[in-house]
mmCIF file of C-alpha atoms in Angstrom:
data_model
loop_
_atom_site.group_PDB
_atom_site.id
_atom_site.type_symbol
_atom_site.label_atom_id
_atom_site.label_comp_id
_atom_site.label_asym_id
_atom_site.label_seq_id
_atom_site.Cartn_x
_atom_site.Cartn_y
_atom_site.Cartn_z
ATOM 1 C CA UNK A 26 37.759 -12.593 -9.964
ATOM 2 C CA UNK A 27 38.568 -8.728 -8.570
ATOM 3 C CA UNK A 28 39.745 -6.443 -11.273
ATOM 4 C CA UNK A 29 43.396 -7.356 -9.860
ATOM 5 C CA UNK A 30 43.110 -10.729 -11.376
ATOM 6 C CA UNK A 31 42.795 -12.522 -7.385
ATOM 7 C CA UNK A 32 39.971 -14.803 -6.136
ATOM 8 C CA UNK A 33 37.301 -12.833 -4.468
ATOM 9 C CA UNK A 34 37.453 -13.976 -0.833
ATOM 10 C CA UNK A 35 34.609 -12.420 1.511
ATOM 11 C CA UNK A 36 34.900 -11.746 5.259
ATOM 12 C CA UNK A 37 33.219 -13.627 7.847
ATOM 13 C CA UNK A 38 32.921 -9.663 9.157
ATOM 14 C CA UNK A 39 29.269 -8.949 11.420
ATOM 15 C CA UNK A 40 28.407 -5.919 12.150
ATOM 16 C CA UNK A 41 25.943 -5.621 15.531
ATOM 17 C CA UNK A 42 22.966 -3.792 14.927
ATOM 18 C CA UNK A 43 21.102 -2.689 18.104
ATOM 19 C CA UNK A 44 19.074 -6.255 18.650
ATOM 20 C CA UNK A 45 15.647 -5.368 17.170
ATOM 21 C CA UNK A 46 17.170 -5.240 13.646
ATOM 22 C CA UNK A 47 19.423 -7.724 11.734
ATOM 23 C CA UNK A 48 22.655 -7.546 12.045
ATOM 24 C CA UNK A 49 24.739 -7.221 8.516
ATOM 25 C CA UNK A 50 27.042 -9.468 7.209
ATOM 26 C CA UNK A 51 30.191 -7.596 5.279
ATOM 27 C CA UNK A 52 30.683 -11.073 3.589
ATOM 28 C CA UNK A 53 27.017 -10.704 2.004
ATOM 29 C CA UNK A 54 27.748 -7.484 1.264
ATOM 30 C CA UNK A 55 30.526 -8.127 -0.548
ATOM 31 C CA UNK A 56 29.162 -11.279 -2.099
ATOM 32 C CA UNK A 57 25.535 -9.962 -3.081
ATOM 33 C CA UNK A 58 26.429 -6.348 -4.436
ATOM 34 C CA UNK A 59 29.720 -7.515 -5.872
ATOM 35 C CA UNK A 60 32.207 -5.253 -4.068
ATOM 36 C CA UNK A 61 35.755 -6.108 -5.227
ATOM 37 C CA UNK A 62 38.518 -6.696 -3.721
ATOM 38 C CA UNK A 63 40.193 -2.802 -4.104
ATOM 39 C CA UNK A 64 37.441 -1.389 -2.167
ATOM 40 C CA UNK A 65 39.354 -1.869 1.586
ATOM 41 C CA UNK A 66 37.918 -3.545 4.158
ATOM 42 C CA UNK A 67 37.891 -0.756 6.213
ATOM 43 C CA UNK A 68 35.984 1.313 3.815
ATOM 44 C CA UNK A 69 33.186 -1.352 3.066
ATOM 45 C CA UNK A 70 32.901 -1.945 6.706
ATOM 46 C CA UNK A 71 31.972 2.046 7.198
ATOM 47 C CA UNK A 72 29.952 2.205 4.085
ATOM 48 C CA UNK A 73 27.862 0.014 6.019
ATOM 49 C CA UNK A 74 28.312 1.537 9.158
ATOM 50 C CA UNK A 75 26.803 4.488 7.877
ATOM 51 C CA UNK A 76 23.762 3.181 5.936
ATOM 52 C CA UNK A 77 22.897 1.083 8.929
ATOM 53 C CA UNK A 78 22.825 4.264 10.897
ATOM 54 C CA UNK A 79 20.606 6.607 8.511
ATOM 55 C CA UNK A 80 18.206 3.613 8.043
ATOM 56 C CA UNK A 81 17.969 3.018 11.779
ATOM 57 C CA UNK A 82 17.305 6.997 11.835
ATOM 58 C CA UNK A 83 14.429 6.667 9.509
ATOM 59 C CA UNK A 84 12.943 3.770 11.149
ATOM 60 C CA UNK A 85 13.691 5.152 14.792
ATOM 61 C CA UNK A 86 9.266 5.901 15.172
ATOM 62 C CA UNK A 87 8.239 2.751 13.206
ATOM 63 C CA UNK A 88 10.841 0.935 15.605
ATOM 64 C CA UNK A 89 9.650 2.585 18.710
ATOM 65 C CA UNK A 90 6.028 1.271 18.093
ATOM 66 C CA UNK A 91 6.498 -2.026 17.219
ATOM 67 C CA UNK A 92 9.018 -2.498 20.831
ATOM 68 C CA UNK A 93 5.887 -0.688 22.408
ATOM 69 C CA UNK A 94 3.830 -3.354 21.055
ATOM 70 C CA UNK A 95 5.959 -5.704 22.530
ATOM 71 C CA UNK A 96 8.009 -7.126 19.531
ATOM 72 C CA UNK A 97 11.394 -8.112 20.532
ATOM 73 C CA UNK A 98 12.689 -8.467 16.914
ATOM 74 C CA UNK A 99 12.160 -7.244 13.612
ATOM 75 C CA UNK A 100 11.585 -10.698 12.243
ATOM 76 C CA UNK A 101 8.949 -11.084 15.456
ATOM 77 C CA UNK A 102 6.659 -8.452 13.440
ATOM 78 C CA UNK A 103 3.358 -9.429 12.358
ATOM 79 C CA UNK A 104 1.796 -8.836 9.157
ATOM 80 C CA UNK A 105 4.896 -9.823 6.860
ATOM 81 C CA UNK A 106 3.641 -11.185 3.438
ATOM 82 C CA UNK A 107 6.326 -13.360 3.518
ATOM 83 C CA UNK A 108 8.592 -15.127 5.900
ATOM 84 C CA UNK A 109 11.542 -12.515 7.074
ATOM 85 C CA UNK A 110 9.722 -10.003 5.036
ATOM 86 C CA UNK A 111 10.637 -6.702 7.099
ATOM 87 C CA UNK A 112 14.281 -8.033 7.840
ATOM 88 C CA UNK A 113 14.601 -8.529 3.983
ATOM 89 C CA UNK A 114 13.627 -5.366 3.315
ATOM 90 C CA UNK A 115 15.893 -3.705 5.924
ATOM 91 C CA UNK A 116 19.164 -5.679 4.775
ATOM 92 C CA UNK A 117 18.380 -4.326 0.969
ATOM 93 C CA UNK A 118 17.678 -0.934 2.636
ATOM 94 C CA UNK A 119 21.119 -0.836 4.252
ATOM 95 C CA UNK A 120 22.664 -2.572 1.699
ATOM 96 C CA UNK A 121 21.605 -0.588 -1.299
ATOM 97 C CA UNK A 122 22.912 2.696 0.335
ATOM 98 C CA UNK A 123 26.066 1.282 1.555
ATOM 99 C CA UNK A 124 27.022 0.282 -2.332
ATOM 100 C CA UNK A 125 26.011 3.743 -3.015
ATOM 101 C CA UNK A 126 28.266 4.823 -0.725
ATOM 102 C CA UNK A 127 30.849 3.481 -1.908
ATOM 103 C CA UNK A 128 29.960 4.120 -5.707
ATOM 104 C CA UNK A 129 30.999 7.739 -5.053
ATOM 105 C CA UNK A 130 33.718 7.767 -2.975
ATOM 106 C CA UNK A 131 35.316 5.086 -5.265
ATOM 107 C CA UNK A 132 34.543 6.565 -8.922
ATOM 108 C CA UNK A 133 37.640 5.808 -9.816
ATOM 109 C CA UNK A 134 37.563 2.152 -9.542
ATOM 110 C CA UNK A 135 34.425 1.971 -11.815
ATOM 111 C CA UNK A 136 35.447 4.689 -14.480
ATOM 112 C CA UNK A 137 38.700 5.089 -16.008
ATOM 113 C CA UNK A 138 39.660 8.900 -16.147
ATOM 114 C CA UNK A 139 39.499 9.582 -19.898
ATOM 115 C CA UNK A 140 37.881 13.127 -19.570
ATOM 116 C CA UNK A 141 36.843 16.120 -17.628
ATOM 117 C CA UNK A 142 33.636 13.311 -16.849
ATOM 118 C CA UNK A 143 34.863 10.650 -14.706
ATOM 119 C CA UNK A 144 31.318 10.384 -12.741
ATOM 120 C CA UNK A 145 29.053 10.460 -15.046
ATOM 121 C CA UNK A 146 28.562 6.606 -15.313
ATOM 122 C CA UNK A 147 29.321 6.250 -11.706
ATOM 123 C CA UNK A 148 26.791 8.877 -10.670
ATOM 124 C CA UNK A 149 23.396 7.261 -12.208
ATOM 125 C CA UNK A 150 23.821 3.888 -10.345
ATOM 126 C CA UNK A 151 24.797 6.008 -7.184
ATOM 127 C CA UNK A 152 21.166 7.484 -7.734
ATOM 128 C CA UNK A 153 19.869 4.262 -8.598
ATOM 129 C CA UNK A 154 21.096 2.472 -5.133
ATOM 130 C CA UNK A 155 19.886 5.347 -3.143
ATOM 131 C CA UNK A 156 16.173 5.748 -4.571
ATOM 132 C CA UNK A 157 15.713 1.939 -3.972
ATOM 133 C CA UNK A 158 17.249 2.112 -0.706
ATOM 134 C CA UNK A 159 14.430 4.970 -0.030
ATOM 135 C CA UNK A 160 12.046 2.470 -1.469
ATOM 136 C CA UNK A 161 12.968 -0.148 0.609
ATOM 137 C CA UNK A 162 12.997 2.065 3.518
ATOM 138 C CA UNK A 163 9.230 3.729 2.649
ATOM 139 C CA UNK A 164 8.219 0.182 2.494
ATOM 140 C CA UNK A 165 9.270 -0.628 6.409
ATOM 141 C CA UNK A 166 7.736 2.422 7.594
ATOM 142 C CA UNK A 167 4.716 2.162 5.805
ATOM 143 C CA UNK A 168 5.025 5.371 3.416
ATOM 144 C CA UNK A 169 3.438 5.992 0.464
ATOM 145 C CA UNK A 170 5.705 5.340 -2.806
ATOM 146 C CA UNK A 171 4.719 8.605 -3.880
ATOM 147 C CA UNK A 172 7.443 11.127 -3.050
ATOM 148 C CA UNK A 173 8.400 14.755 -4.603
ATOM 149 C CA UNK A 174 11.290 16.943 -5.358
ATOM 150 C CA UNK A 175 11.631 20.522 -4.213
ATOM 151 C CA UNK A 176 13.779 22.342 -7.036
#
């Protein structure tokens, strides 16, 4: 049930990735990270739009090697602890930044405005979707989990 009371349907929606990575289902999306109903169509289908396009831009070296190694695939990869490993790890990537995408443009829908702070609960799980996201992405590239904040 959506916060309207309706069935949750999900799209049969793909989005086309550039052939080396997965493309990304808007129906998982909605299905996995529980995106209701209110959220438009539209605005889930650019949510992911975007977060497929800054995790492509962080993986655009680690891509280039493994296609100069002669992968054709992400899934083609070698050295995957687990079946699908890499593509796993992308879809959670893309997925974990699109739901914090739409966690802030859509406080609203998770808080009810009964003060001067309507994001305060919304912005901690916006955080929380983007550091795993940058987890997720460290992990494809090979990065260290250690990062640091300049203040």
């Amino acid at each position: 049930m959506s916060f309207t009371g309706r069935d949750q349907t999900f799209t049969d929606t793909t989005i086309t990735n550039n052939g080396f990575l997965p493309d990304v289902s808007v129906g998982d999306f909605q299905e996995s990270y529980r995106v209701a109903n209110e959220y438009g169509l539209g605005a889930v289908t650019e949510s992911l739009e975007l977060a497929m396009i800054e995790m492509n831009g962080r993986l655009k070296s680690r891509l280039a090697e493994w296609e100069l190694a002669g992968y054709n695939s992400l899934i083609d990869v070698p050295g995957q602890s687990i079946a699908s490993e890499y593509q796993t790890l992308y879809l959670a990537a893309v997925m974990h930044w699109a739901k914090s995408e739409l966690i802030r443009r859509n406080i609203s829908v998770t808080t009810r405005k009964v003060s001067d702070v309507t994001g305060t609960v919304a912005e901690p799980n916006e955080i929380w979707y983007r550091r795993r996201a940058d987890q997720y992405a460290r992990q494809l590239t090979g990065s260290t989990g250690i990062t640091c904040v300049l203040l």
